[in-house]
Coordinates of C-alpha atoms and ligand atoms in Angstrom, one line a residue:
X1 CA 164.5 95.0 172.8
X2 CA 162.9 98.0 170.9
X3 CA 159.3 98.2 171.6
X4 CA 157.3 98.1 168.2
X5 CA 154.0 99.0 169.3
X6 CA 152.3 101.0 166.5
X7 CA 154.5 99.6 163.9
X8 CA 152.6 97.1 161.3
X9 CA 155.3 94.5 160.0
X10 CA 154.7 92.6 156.9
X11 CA 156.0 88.9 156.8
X12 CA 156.0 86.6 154.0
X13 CA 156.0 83.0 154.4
X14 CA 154.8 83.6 158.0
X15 CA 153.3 80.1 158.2
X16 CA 157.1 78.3 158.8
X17 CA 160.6 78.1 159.4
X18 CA 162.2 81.6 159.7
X19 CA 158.9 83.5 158.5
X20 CA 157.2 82.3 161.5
X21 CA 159.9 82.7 163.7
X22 CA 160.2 86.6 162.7
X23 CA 156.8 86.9 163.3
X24 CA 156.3 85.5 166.5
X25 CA 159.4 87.2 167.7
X26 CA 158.0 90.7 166.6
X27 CA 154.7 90.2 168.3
X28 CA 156.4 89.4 171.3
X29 CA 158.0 93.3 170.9
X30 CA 154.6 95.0 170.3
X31 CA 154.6 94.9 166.5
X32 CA 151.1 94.2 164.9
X33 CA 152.2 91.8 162.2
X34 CA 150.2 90.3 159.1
X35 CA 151.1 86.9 158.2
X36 CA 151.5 86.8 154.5
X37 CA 151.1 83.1 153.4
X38 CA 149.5 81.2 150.7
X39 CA 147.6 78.2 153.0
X40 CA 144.8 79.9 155.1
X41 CA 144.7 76.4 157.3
X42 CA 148.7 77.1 157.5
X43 CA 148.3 80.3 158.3
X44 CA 145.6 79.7 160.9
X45 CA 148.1 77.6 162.5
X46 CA 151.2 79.8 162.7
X47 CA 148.6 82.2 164.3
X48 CA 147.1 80.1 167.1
X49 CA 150.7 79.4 167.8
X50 CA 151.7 82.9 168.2
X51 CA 148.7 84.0 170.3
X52 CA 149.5 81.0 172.8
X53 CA 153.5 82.3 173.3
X54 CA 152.9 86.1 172.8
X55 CA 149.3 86.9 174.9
X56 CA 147.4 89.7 173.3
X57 CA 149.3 89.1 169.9
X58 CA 148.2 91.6 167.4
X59 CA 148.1 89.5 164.0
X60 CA 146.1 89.2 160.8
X61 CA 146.7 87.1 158.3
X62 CA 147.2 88.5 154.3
X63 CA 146.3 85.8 151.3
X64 CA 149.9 85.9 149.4
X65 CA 150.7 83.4 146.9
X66 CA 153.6 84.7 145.3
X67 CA 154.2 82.3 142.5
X68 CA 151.4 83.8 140.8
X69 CA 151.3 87.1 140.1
X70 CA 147.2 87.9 139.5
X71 CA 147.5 86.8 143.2
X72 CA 150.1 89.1 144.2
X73 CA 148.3 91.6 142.2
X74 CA 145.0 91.0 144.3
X75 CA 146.6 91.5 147.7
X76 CA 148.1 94.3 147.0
X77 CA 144.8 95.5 146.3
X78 CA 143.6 94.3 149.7
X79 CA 146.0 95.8 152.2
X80 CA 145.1 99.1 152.9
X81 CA 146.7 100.1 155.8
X82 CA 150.2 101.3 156.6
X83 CA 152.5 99.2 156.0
X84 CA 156.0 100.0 158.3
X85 CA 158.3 97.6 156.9
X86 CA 158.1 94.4 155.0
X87 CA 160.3 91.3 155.4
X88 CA 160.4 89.5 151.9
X89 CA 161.2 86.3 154.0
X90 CA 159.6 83.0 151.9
X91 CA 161.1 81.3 149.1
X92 CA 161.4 77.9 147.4
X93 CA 164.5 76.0 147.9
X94 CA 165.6 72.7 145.6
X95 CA 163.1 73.5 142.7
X96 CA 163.7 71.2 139.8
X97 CA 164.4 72.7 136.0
X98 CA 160.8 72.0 134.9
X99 CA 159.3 73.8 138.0
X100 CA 157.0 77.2 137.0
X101 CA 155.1 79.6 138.3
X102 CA 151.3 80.0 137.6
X103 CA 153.1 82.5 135.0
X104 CA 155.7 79.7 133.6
X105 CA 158.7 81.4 135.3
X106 CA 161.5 79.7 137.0
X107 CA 159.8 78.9 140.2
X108 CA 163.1 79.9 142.2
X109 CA 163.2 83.0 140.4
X110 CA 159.6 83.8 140.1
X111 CA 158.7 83.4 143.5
X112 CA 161.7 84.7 145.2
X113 CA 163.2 87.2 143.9
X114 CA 160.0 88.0 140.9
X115 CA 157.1 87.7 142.9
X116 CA 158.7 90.1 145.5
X117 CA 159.4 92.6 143.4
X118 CA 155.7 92.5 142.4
X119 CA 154.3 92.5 145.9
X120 CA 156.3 95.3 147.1
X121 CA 155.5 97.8 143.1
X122 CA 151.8 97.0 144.4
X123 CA 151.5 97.6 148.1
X124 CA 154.3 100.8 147.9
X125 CA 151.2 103.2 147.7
X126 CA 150.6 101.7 151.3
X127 CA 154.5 102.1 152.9
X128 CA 154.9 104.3 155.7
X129 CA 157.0 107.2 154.7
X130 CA 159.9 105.7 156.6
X131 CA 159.2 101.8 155.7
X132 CA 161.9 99.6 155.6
X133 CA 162.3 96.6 153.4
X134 CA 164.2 93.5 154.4
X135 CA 164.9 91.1 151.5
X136 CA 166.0 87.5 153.1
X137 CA 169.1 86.7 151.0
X138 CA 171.2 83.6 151.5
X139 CA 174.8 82.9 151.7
X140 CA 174.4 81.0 148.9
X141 CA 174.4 84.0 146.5
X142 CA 177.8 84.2 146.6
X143 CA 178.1 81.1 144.8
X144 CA 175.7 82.7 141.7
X145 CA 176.6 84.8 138.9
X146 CA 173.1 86.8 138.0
X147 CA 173.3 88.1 134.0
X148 CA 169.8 89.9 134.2
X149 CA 169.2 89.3 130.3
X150 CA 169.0 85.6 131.1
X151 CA 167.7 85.5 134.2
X152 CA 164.5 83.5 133.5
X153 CA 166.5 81.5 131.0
X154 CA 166.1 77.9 131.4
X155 CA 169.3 77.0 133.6
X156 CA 171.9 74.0 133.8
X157 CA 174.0 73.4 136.5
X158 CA 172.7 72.7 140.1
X159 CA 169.4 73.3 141.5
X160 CA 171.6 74.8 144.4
X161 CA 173.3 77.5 142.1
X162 CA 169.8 78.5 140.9
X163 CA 168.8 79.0 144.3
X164 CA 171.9 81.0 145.1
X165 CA 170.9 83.0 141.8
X166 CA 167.1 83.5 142.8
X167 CA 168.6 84.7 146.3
X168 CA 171.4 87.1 144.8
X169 CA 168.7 88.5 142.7
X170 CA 166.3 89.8 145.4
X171 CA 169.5 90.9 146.7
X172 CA 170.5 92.7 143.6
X173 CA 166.9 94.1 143.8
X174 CA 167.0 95.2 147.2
X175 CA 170.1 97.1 147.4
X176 CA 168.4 99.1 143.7
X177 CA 165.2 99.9 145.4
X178 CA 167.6 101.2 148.8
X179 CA 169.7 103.5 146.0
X180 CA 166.0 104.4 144.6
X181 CA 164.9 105.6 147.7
X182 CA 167.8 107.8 148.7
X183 CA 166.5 110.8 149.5
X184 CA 163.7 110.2 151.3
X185 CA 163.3 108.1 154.9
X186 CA 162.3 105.0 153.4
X187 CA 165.3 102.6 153.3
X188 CA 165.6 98.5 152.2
X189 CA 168.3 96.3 153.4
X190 CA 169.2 92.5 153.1
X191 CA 169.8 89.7 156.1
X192 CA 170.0 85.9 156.3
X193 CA 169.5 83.7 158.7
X194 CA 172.8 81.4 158.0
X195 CA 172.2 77.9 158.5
X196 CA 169.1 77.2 160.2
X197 CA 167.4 73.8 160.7
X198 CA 164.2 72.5 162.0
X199 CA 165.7 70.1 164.5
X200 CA 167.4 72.8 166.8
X201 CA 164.6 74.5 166.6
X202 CA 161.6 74.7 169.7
X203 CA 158.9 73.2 169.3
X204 CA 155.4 74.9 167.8
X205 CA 152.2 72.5 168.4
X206 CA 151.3 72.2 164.3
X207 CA 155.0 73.6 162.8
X208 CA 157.2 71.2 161.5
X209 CA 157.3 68.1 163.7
X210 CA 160.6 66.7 164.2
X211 CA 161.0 63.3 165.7
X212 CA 162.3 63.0 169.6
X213 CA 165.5 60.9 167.9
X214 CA 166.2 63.0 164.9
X215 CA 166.5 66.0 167.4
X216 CA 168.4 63.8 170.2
X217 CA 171.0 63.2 167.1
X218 CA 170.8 66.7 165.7
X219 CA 171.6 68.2 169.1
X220 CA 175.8 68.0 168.7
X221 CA 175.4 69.9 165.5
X222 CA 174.1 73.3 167.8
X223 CA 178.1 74.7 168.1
X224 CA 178.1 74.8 164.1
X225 CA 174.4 75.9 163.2
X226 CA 171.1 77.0 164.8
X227 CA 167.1 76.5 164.8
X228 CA 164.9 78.9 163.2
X229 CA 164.5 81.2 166.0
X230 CA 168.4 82.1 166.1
X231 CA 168.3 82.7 162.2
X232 CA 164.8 85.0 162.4
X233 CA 167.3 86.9 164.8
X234 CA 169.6 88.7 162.2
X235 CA 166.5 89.8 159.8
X236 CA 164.2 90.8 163.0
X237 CA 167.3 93.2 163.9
X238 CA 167.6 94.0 160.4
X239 CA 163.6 95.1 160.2
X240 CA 163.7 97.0 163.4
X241 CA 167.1 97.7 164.9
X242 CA 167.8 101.4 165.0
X243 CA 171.5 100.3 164.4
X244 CA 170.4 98.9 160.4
X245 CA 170.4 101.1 158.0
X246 CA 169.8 101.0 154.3
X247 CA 172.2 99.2 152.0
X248 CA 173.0 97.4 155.0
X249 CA 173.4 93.2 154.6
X250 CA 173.5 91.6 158.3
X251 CA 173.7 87.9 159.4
X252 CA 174.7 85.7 162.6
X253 CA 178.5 86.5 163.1
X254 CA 179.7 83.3 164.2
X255 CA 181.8 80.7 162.2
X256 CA 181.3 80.8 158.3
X257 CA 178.0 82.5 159.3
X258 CA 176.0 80.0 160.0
X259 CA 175.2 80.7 163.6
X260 CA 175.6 83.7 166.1
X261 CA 174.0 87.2 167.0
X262 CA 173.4 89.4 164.3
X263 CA 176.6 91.3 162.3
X264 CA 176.9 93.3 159.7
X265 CA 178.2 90.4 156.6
X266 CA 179.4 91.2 153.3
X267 CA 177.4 90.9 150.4
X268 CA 178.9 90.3 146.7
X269 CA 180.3 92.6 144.8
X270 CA 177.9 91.9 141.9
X271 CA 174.8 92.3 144.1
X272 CA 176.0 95.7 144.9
X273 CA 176.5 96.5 141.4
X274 CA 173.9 99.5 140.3
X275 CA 174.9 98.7 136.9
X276 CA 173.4 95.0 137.4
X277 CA 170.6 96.3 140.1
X278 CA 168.9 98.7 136.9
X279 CA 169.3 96.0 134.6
X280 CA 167.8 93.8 136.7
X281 CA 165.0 96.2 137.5
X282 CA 164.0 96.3 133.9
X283 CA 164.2 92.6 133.7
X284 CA 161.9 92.5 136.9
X285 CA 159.4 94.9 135.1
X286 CA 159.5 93.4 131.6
X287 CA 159.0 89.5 133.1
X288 CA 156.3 90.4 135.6
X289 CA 154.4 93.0 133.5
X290 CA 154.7 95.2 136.9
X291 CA 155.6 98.8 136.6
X292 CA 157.5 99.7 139.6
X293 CA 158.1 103.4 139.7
X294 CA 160.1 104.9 142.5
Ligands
NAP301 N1 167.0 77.7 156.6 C1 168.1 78.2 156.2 O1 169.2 77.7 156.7 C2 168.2 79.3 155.2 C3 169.5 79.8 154.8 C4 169.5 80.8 153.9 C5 168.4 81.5 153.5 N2 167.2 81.0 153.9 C6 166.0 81.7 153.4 O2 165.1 81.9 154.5 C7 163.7 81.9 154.0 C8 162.9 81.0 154.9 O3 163.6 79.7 154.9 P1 163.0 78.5 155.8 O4 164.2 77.6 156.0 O5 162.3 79.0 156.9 O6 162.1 77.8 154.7 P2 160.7 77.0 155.0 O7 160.6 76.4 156.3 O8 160.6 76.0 153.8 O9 159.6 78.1 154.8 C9 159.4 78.7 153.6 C10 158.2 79.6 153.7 O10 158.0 80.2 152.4 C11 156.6 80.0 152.0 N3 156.4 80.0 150.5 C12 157.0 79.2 149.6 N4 156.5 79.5 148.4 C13 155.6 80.5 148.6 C14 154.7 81.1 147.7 N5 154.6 80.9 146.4 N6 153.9 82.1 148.2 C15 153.9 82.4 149.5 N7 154.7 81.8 150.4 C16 155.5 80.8 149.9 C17 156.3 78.7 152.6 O11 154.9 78.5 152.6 P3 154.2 77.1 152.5 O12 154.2 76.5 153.9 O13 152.8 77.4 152.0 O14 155.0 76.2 151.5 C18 156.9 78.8 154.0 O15 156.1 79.6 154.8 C19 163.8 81.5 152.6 O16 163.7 82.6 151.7 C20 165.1 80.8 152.4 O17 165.6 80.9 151.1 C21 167.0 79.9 154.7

């Protein structure tokens, strides 16, 4: 384990799931970590939790609603110290067509892969000369196509495939600002956490109860997937591991990639694709009003 002490680690969507997970496991490595979530009674949760696993936790909690970008604008007015690396970890899964942002953007889009992109244009000024950004991608953007002169376009198809596209555009994103950044020690990279459920996961007094039976029946399921704690593992590495670089997309390396210790993966071609990454960056810029200049 590398010791992180003296590093600050951003987390968004610290409050659950994977987010939480990430945060609690880089506490436990020294990091001081700020817990960007929308819900201070959520967040105020994940916290306590943290400080009774990980004794002399160092956390504080940022106000980050990311489907709304006055929000995203305000906090990153309000964090003013160094910020080591970021992991660009929540997102909104199963949105339905009519679903917006406070802005009227696709909420997958807006929040995911839009509201991210906002966050990170305001709070660069703050980035430690050798920050690292860690976009939380999905294997589900390999099922998307992204066409960034439609990507807020109202969208057919599956709610699923518009998740995959919201995910393979932060992606998309990432791997521009990492090509942006060549040329100087800062670096972004992408992870996922490959199929991750509740059930498996340990318990936290206050995060996502699971029923005794539901996890008794879940249980056989471990050799295929994994709880939340083994899928913060690949983006944790990715954030901190001396052995992830920029450009860099790691996951579990098990079967299909939905469980294991952290690999390097393969990301689509099209995610890769500076041609699509600068289109999308003007996109990005045009949609969220946000000038994001590298
Ligand atoms: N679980 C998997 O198998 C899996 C697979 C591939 C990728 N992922 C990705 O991993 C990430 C975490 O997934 P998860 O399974 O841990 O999901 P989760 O348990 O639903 O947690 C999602 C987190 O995102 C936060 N969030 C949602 N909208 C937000 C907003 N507008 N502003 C700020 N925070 C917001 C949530 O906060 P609230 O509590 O306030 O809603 C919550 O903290 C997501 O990006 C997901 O796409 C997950």
């Amino acid at each position: 384990m590398t010791s992180l002490t003296g590093r600050t680690v951003l987390v968004t969507g610290a409050n659950a799931g994977i987010g939480y997970w990430c945060a609690e496991q880089l506490a436990a490595q020294g990091a001081r970590v700020l817990l960007g979530c929308r819900s201070p009674e959520r967040a105020a949760v994940a916290a306590s939790s943290i400080r009774r696993h990980v004794r002399d936790a160092d956390l504080d909690v940022v106000p980050l609603d990311l489907g709304d970008l006055a929000a995203v604008a305000r906090t990153a007015n309000d964090v003013r110290e160094r910020v080591d690396a970021v992991i660009c970890n929540a997102g909104v899964k199963a949105a339905s067509r009519e679903a917006r942002t406070a802005d009227g953007l696709d909420l997958m889009i807006g929040t995911n892969a839009l509201g991210h992109f906002a966050l990170l244009a305001g709070i660069a000024p703050v980035l430690a000369d050798d920050a690292r950004v860690v976009a939380v991608g999905s294997i589900a953007h390999r099922f998307a196509r992204i066409d960034p002169g439609t990507i807020d376009a109202p969208w057919t198809g599956s709610s699923l495939r518009q998740y995959g596209r919201s995910k393979a555009a932060l992606m998309s994103l990432t791997f521009e600002l990492d090509r942006r950044w060549r040329g100087t020690a800062r670096s972004a990279l992408c992870a996922h956490p490959g199929y991750a459920v509740d059930p498996l996961t340990p318990e936290r007094d206050g995060l996502a109860p699971v029923a005794r039976i539901a996890r008794t029946l879940t249980a056989p399921t471990r050799v295929l997937v994994q709880g939340k704690d083994g899928g913060a593992l690949p983006i944790v590495h990715a954030a901190t591991s001396p052995d992830a670089t920029g450009g860099d997309y790691w996951g579990p390396g098990g079967l299909l990639e939905f469980r294991g210790a952290p690999a390097r993966v393969r990301a689509a071609d099209e995610v890769r694709s500076p041609t699509v990454g600068g289109a999308l960056w003007s996109a990005a810029e045009r949609l969220t009003g946000v000038r994001f200049d590298v």
